[in-house]
mmCIF file with all atom_site columns, C-alpha atoms in Angstrom:
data_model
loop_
_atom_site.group_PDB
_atom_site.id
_atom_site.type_symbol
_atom_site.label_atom_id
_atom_site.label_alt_id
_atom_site.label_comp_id
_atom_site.label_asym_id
_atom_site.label_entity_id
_atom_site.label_seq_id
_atom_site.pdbx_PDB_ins_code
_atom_site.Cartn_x
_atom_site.Cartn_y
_atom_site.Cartn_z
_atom_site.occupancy
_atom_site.B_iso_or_equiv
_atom_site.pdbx_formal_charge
_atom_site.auth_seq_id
_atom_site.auth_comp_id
_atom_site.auth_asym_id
_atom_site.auth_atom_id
_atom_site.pdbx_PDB_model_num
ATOM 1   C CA . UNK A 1 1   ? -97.777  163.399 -101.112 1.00 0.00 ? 32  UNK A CA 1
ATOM 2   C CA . UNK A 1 2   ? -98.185  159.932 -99.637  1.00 0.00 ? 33  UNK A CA 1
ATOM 3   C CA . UNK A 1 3   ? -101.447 159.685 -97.601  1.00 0.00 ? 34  UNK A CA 1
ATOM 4   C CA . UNK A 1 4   ? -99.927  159.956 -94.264  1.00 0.00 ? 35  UNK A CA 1
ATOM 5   C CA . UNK A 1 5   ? -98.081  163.341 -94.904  1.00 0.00 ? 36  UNK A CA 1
ATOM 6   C CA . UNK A 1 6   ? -101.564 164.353 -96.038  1.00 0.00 ? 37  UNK A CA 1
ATOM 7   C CA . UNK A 1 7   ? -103.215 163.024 -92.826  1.00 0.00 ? 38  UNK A CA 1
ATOM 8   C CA . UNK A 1 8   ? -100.550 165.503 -90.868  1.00 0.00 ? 39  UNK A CA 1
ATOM 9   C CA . UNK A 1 9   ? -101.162 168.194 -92.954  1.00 0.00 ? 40  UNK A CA 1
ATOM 10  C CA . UNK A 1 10  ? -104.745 168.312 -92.087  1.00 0.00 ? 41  UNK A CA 1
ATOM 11  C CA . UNK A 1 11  ? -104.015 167.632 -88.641  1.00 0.00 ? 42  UNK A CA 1
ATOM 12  C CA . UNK A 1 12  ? -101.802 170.853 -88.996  1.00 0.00 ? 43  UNK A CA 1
ATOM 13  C CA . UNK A 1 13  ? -104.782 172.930 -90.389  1.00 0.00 ? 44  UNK A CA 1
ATOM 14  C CA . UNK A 1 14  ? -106.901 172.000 -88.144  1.00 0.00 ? 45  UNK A CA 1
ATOM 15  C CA . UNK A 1 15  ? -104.676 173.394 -85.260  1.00 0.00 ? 46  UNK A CA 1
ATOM 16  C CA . UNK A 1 16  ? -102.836 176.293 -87.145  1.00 0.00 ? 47  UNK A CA 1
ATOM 17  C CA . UNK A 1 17  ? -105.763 179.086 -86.218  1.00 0.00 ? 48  UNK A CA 1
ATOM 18  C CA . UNK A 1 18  ? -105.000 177.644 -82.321  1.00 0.00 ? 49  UNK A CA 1
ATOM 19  C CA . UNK A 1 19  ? -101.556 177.887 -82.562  1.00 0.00 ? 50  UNK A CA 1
ATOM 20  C CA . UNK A 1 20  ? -101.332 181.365 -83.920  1.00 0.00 ? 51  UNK A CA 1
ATOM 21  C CA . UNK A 1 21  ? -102.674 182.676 -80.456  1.00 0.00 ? 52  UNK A CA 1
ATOM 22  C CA . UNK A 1 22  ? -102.022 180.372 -78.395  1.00 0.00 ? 53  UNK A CA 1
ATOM 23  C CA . UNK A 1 23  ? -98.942  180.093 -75.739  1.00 0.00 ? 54  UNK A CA 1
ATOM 24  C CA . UNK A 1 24  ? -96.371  177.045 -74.440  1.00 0.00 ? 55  UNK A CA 1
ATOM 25  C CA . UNK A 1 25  ? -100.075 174.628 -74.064  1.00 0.00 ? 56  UNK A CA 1
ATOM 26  C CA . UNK A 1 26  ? -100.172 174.129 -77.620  1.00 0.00 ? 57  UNK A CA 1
ATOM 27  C CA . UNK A 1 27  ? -97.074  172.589 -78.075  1.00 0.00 ? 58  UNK A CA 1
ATOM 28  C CA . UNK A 1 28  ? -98.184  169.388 -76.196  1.00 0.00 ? 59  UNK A CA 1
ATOM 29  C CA . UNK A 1 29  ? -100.822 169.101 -78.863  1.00 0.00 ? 60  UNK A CA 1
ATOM 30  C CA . UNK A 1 30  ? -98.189  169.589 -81.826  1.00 0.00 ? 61  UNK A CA 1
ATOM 31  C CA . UNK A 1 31  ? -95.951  166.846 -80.445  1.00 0.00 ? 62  UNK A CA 1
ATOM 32  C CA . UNK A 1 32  ? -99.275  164.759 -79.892  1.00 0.00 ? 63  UNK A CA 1
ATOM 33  C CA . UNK A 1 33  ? -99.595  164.955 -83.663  1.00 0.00 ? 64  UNK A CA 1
ATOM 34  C CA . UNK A 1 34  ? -96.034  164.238 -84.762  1.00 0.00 ? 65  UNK A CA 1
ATOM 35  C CA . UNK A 1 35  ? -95.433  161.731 -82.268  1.00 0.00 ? 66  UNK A CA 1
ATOM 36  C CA . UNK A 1 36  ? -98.637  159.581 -83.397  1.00 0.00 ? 67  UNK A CA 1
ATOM 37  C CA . UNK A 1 37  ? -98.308  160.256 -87.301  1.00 0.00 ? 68  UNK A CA 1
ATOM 38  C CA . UNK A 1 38  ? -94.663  157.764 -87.466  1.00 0.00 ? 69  UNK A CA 1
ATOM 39  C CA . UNK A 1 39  ? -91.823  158.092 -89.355  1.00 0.00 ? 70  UNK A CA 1
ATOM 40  C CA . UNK A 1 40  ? -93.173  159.626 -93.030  1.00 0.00 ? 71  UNK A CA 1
ATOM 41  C CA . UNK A 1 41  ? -94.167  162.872 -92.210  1.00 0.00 ? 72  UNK A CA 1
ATOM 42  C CA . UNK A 1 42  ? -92.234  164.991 -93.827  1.00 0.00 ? 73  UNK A CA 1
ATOM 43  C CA . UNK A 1 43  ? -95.224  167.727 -94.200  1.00 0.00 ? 74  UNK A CA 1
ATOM 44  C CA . UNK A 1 44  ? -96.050  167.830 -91.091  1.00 0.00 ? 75  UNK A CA 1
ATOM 45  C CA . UNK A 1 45  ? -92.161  167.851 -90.345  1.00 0.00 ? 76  UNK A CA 1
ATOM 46  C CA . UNK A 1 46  ? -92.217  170.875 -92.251  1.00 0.00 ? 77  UNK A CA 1
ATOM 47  C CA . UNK A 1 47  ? -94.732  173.060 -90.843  1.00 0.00 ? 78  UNK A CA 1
ATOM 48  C CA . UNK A 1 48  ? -93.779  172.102 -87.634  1.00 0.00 ? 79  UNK A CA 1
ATOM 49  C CA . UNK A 1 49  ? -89.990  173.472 -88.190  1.00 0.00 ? 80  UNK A CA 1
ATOM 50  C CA . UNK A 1 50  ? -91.568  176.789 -89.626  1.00 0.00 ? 81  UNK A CA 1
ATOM 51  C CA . UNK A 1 51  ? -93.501  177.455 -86.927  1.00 0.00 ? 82  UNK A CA 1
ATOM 52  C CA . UNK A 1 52  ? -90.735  176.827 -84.382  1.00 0.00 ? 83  UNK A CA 1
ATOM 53  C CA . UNK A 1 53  ? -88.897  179.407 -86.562  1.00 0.00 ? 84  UNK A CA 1
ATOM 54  C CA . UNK A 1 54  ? -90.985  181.726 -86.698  1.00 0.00 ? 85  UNK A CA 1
ATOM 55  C CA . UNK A 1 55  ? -92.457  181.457 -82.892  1.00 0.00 ? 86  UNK A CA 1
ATOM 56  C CA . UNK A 1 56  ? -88.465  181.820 -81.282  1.00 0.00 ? 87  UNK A CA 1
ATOM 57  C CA . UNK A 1 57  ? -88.314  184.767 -83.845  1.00 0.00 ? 88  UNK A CA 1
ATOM 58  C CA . UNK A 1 58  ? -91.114  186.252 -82.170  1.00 0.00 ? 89  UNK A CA 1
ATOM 59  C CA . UNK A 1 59  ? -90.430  185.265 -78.689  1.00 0.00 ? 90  UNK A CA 1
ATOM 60  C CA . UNK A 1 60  ? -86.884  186.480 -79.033  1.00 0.00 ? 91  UNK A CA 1
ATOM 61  C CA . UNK A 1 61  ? -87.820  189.776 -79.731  1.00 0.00 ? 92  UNK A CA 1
ATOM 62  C CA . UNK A 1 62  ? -89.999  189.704 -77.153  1.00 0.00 ? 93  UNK A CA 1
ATOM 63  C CA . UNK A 1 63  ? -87.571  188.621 -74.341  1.00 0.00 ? 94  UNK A CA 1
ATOM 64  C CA . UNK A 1 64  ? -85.007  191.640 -75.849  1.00 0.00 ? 95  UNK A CA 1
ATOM 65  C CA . UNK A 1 65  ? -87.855  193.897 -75.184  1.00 0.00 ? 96  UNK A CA 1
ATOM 66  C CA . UNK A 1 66  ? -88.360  192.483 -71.539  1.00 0.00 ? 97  UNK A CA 1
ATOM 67  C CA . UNK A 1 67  ? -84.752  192.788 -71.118  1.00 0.00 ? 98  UNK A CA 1
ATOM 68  C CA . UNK A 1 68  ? -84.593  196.649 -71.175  1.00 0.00 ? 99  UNK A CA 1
ATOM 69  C CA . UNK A 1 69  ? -88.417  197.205 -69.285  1.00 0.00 ? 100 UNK A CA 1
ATOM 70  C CA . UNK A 1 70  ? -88.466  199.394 -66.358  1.00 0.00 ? 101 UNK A CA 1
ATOM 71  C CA . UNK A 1 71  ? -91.261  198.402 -64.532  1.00 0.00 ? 102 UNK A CA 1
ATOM 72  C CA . UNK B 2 1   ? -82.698  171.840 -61.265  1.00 0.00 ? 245 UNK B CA 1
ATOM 73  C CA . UNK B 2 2   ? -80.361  169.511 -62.854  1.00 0.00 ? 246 UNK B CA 1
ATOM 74  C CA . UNK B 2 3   ? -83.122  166.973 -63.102  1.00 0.00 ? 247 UNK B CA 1
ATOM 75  C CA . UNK B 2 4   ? -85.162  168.979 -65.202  1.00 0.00 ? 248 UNK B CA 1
ATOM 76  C CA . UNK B 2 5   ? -81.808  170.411 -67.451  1.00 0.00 ? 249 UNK B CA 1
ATOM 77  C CA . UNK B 2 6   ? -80.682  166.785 -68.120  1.00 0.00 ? 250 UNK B CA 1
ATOM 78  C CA . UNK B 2 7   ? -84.342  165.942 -68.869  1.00 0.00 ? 251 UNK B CA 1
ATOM 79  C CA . UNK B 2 8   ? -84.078  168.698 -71.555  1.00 0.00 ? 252 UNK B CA 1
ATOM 80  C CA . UNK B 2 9   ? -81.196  167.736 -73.113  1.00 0.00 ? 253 UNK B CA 1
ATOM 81  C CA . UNK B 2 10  ? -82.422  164.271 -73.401  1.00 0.00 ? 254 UNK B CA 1
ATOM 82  C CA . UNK B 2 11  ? -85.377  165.526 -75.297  1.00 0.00 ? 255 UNK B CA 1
ATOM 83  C CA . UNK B 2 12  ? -83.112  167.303 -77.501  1.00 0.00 ? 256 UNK B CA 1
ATOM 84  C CA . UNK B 2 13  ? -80.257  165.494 -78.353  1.00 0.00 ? 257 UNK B CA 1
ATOM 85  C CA . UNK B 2 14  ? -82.324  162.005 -78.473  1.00 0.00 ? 258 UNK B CA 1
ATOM 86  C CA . UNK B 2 15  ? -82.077  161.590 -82.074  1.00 0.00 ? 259 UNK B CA 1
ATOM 87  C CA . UNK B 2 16  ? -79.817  164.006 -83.487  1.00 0.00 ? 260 UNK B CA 1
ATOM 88  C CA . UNK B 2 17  ? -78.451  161.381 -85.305  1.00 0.00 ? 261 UNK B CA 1
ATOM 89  C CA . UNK B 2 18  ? -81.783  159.529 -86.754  1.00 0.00 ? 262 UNK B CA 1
ATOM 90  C CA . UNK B 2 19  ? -84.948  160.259 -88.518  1.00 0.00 ? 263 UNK B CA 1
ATOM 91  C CA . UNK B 2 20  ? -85.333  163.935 -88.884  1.00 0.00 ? 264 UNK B CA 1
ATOM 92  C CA . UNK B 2 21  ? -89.312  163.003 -87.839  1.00 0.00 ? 265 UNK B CA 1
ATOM 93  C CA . UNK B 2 22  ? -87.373  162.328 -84.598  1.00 0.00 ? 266 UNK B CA 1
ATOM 94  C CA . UNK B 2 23  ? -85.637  165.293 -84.436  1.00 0.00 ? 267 UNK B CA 1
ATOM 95  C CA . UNK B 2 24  ? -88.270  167.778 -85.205  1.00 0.00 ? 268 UNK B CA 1
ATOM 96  C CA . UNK B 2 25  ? -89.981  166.057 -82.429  1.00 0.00 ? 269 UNK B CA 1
ATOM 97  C CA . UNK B 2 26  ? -87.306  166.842 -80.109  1.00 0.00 ? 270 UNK B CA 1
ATOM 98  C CA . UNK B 2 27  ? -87.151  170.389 -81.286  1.00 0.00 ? 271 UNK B CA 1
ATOM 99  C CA . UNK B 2 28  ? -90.821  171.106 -80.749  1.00 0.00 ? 272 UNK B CA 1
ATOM 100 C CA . UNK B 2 29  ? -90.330  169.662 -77.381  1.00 0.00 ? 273 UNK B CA 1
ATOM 101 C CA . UNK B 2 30  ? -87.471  171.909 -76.440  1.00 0.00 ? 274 UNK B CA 1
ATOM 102 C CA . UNK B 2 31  ? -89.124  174.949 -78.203  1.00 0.00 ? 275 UNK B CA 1
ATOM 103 C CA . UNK B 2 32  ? -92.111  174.183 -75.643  1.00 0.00 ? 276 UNK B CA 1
ATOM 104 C CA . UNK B 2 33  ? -90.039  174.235 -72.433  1.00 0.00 ? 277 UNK B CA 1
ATOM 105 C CA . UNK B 2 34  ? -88.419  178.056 -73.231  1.00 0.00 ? 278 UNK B CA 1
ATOM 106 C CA . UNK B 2 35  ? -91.858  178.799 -74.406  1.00 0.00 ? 279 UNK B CA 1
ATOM 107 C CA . UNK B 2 36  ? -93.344  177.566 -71.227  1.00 0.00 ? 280 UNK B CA 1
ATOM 108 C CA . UNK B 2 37  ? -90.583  179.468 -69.171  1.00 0.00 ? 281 UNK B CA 1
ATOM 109 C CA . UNK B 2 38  ? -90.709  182.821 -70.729  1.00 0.00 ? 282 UNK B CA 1
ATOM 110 C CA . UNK B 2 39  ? -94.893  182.572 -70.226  1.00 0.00 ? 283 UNK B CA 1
ATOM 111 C CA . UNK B 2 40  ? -94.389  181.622 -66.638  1.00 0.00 ? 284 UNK B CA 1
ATOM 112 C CA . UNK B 2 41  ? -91.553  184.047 -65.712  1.00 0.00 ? 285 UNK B CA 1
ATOM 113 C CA . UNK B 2 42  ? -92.989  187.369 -66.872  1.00 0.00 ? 286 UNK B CA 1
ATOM 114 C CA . UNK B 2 43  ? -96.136  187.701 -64.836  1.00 0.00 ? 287 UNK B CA 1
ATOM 115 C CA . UNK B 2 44  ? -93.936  187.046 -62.192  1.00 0.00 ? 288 UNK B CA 1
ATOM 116 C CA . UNK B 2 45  ? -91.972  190.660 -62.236  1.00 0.00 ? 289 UNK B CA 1
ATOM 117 C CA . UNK B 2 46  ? -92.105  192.531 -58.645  1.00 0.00 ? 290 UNK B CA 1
ATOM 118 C CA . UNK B 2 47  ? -94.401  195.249 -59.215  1.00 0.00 ? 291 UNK B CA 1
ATOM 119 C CA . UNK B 2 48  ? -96.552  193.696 -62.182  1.00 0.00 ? 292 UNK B CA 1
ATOM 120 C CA . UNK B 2 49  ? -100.454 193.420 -60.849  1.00 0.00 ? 293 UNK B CA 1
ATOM 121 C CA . UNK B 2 50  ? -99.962  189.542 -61.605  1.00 0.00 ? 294 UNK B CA 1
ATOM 122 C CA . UNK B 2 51  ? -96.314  188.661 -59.383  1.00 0.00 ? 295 UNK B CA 1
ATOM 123 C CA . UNK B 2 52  ? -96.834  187.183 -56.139  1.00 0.00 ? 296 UNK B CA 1
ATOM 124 C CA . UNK B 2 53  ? -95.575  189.468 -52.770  1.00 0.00 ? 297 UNK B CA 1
ATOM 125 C CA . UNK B 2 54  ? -91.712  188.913 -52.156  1.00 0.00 ? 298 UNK B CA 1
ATOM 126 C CA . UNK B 2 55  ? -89.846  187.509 -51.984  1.00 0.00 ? 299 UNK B CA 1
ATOM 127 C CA . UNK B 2 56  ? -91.663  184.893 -54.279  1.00 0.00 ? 300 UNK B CA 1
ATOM 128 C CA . UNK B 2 57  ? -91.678  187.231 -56.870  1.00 0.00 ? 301 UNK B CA 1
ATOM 129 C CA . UNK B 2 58  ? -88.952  188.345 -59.662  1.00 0.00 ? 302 UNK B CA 1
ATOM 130 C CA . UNK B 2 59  ? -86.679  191.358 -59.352  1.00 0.00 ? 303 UNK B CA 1
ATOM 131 C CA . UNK B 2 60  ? -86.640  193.308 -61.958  1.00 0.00 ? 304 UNK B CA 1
ATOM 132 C CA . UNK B 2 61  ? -82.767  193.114 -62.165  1.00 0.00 ? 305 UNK B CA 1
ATOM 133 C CA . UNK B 2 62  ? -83.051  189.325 -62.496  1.00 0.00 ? 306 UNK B CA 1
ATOM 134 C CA . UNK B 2 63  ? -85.692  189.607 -64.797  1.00 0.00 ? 307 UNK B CA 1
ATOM 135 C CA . UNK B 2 64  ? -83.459  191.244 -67.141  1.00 0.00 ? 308 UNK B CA 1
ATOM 136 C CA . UNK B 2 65  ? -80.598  189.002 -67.029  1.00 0.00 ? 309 UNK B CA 1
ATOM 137 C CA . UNK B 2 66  ? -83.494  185.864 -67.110  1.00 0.00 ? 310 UNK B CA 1
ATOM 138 C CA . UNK B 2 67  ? -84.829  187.924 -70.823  1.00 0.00 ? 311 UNK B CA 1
ATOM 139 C CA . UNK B 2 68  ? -81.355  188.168 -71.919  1.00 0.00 ? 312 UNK B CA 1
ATOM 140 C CA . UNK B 2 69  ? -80.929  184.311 -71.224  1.00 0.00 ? 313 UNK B CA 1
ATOM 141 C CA . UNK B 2 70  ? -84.404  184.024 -73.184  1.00 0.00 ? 314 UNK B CA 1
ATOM 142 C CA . UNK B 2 71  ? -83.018  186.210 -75.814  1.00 0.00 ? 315 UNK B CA 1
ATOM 143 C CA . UNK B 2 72  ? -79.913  183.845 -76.678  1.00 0.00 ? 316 UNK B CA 1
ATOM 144 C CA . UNK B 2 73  ? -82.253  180.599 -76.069  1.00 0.00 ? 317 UNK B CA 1
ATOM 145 C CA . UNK B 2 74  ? -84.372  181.488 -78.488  1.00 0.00 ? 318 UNK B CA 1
ATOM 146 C CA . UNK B 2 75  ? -82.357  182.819 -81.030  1.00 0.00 ? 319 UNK B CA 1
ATOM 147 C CA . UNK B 2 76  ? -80.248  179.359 -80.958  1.00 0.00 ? 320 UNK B CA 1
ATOM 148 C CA . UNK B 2 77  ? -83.404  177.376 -80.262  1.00 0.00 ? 321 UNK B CA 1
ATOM 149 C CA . UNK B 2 78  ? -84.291  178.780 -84.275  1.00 0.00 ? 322 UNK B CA 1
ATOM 150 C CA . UNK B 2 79  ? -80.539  178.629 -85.501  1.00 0.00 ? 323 UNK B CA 1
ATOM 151 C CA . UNK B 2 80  ? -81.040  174.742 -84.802  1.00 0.00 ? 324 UNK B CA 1
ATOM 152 C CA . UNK B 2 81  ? -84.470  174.512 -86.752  1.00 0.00 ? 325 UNK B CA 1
ATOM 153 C CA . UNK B 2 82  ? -83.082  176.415 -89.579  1.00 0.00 ? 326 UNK B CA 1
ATOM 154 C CA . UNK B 2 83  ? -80.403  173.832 -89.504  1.00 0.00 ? 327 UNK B CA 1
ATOM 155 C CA . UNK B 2 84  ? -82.965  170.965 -89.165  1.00 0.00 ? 328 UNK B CA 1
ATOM 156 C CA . UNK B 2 85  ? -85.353  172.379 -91.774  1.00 0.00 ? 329 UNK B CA 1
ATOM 157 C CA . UNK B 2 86  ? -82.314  172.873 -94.142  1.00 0.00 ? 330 UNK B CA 1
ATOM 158 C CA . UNK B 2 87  ? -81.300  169.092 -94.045  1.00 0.00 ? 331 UNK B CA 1
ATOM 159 C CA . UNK B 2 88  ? -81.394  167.252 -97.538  1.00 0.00 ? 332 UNK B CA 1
ATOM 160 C CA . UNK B 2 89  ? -83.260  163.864 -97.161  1.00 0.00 ? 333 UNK B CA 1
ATOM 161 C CA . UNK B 2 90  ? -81.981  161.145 -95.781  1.00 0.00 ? 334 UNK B CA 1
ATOM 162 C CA . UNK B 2 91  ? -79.409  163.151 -94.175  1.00 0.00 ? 335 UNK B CA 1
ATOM 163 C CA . UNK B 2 92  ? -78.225  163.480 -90.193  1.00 0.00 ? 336 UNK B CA 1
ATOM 164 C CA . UNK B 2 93  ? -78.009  166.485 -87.964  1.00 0.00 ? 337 UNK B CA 1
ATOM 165 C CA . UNK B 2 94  ? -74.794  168.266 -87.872  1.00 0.00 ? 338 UNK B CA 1
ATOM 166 C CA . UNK B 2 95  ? -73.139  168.030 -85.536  1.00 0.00 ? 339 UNK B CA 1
ATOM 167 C CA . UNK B 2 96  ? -72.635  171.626 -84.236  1.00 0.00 ? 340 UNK B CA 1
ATOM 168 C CA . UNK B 2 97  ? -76.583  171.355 -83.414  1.00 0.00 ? 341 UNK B CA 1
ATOM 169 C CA . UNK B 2 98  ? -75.095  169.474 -80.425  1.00 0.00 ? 342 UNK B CA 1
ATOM 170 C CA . UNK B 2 99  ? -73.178  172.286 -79.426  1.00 0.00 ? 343 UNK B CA 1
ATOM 171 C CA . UNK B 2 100 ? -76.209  174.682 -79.746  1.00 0.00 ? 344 UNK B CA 1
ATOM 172 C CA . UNK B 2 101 ? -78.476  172.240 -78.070  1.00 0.00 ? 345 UNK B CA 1
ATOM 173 C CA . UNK B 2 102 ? -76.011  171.880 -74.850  1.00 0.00 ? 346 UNK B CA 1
ATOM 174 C CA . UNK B 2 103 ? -75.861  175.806 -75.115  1.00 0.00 ? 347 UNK B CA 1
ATOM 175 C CA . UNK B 2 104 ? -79.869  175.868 -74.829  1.00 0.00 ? 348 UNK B CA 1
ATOM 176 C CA . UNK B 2 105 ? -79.983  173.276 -71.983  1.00 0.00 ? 349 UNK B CA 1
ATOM 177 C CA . UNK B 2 106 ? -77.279  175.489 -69.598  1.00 0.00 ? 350 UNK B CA 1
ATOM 178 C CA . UNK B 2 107 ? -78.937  178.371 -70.541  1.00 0.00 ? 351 UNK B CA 1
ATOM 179 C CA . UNK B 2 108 ? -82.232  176.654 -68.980  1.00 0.00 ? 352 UNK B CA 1
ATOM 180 C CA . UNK B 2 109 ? -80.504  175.719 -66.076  1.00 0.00 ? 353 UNK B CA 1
ATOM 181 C CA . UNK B 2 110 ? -79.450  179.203 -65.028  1.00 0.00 ? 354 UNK B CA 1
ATOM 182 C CA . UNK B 2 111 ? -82.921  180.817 -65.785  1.00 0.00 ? 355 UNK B CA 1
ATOM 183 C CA . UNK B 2 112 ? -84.777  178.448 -63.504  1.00 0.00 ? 356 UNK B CA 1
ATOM 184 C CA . UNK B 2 113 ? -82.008  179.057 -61.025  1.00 0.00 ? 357 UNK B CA 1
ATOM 185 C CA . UNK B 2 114 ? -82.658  182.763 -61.093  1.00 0.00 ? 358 UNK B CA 1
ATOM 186 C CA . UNK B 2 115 ? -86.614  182.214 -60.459  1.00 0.00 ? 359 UNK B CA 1
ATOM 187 C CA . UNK B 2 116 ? -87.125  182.560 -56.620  1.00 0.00 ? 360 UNK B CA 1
ATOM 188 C CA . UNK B 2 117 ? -88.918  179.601 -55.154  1.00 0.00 ? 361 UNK B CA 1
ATOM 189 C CA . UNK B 2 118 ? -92.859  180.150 -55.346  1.00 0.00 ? 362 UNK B CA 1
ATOM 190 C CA . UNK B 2 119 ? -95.288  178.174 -55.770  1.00 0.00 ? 363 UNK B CA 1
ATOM 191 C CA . UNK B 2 120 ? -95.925  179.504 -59.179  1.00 0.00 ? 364 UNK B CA 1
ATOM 192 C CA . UNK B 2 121 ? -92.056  177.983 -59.803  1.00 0.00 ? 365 UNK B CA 1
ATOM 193 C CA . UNK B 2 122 ? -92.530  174.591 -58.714  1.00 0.00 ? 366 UNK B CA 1
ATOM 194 C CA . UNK B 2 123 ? -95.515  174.350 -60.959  1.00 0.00 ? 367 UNK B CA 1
ATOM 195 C CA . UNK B 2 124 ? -93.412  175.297 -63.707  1.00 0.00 ? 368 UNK B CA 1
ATOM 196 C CA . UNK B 2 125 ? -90.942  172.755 -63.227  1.00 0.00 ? 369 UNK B CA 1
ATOM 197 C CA . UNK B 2 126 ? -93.584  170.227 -62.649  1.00 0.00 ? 370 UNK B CA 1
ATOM 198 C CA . UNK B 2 127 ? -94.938  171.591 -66.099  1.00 0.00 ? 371 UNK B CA 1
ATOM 199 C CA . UNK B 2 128 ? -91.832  171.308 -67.835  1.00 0.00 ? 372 UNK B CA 1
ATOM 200 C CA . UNK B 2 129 ? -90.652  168.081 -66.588  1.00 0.00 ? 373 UNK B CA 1
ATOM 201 C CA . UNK B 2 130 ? -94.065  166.833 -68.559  1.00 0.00 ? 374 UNK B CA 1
ATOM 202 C CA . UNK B 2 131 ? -93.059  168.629 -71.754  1.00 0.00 ? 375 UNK B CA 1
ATOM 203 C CA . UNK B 2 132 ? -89.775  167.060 -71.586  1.00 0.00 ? 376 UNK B CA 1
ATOM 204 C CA . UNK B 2 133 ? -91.034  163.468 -71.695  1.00 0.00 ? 377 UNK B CA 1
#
């Protein structure tokens, strides 16, 4: 790991616990970090993709489920 | 409307054909705008203690068909990650994440078109014209 994947990956640590609760805000930090960390981030890259994943997952089923409320 | 839909696409389809660093930029940013949309809209549903009096608020009706729209978003919105996440180094974006992305972007443009104007809407755009830059 070259040392600026390293410096995203801590980056990424330090705003995983925010991003697990957070809503749509948090993504202007996320970009913040890729978009200042250049081209060799392939770590951050990484986690970044994952979460995106696994948030439209989530959101997904949650728009299905808004689909069929009644009230 | 169409300000803010070509403003999404741009985000998205910037650099399908450079750096993946680029790309997954692009991604996030599009992945925040249908987040940012589907946090807005549902507070917004006639009868829920947090929507605004009519006619500024949703119908339920349209609320469906605006979750269904959601629904497909983000299910391609994560088909194109996968695709992204998937790529071998040094490689480009294929090409059918083009397809997907325009797919996203119309699908944007008829949610915000179902919203009834309200204040709470023209923040959103403002919002989301931000995320896009």
């Amino acid at each position: 790991m070259n040392p600026s994947d390293l410096t995203a990956l801590l980056q990424w640590i330090a705003i995983l616990p925010k991003v697990i609760s957070a809503g749509a805000e948090v993504f202007s930090q996320i970009k913040a970090v890729l978009s200042t960390n250049g081209i060799a981030l392939s770590q951050g890259d990484l986690a970044a993709l994952d979460f995106v994943i696994a948030d439209a997952a989530r959101r997904k089923a949650a728009a299905e489920s808004e689909a069929k409320a009644t009230s | 409307m169409r300000h803010l839909a070509i403003l999404f696409l741009a985000a998205a389809t910037a650099s399908c054909a450079s750096a993946p660093h680029t790309l997954t930029v692009s991604i996030v940013s599009a992945h925040s705008i249908l987040s940012a949309i589907q946090d807005a809209e549902t507070p917004l549903v006639c009868s829920r203690p947090s929507a605004p009096p009519p006619p500024a608020c949703v119908p339920l009706s349209l609320h469906h068909q605006i979750s269904s729209d959601l629904a497909q978003a983000f299910d391609l919105d994560g088909q194109i990650a996968s695709a992204v996440r998937a790529l071998p180094p040094g490689a480009s974006a294929p090409a059918f994440t083009l397809n997907l992305v325009a797919h996203i972007s119309s699908l944007v443009s008829e949610i915000l078109s179902l919203i009834p104007a309200s204040p709470s809407k023209a923040s959103l755009t403002s919002h989301l014209s931000e995320l896009a830059k």
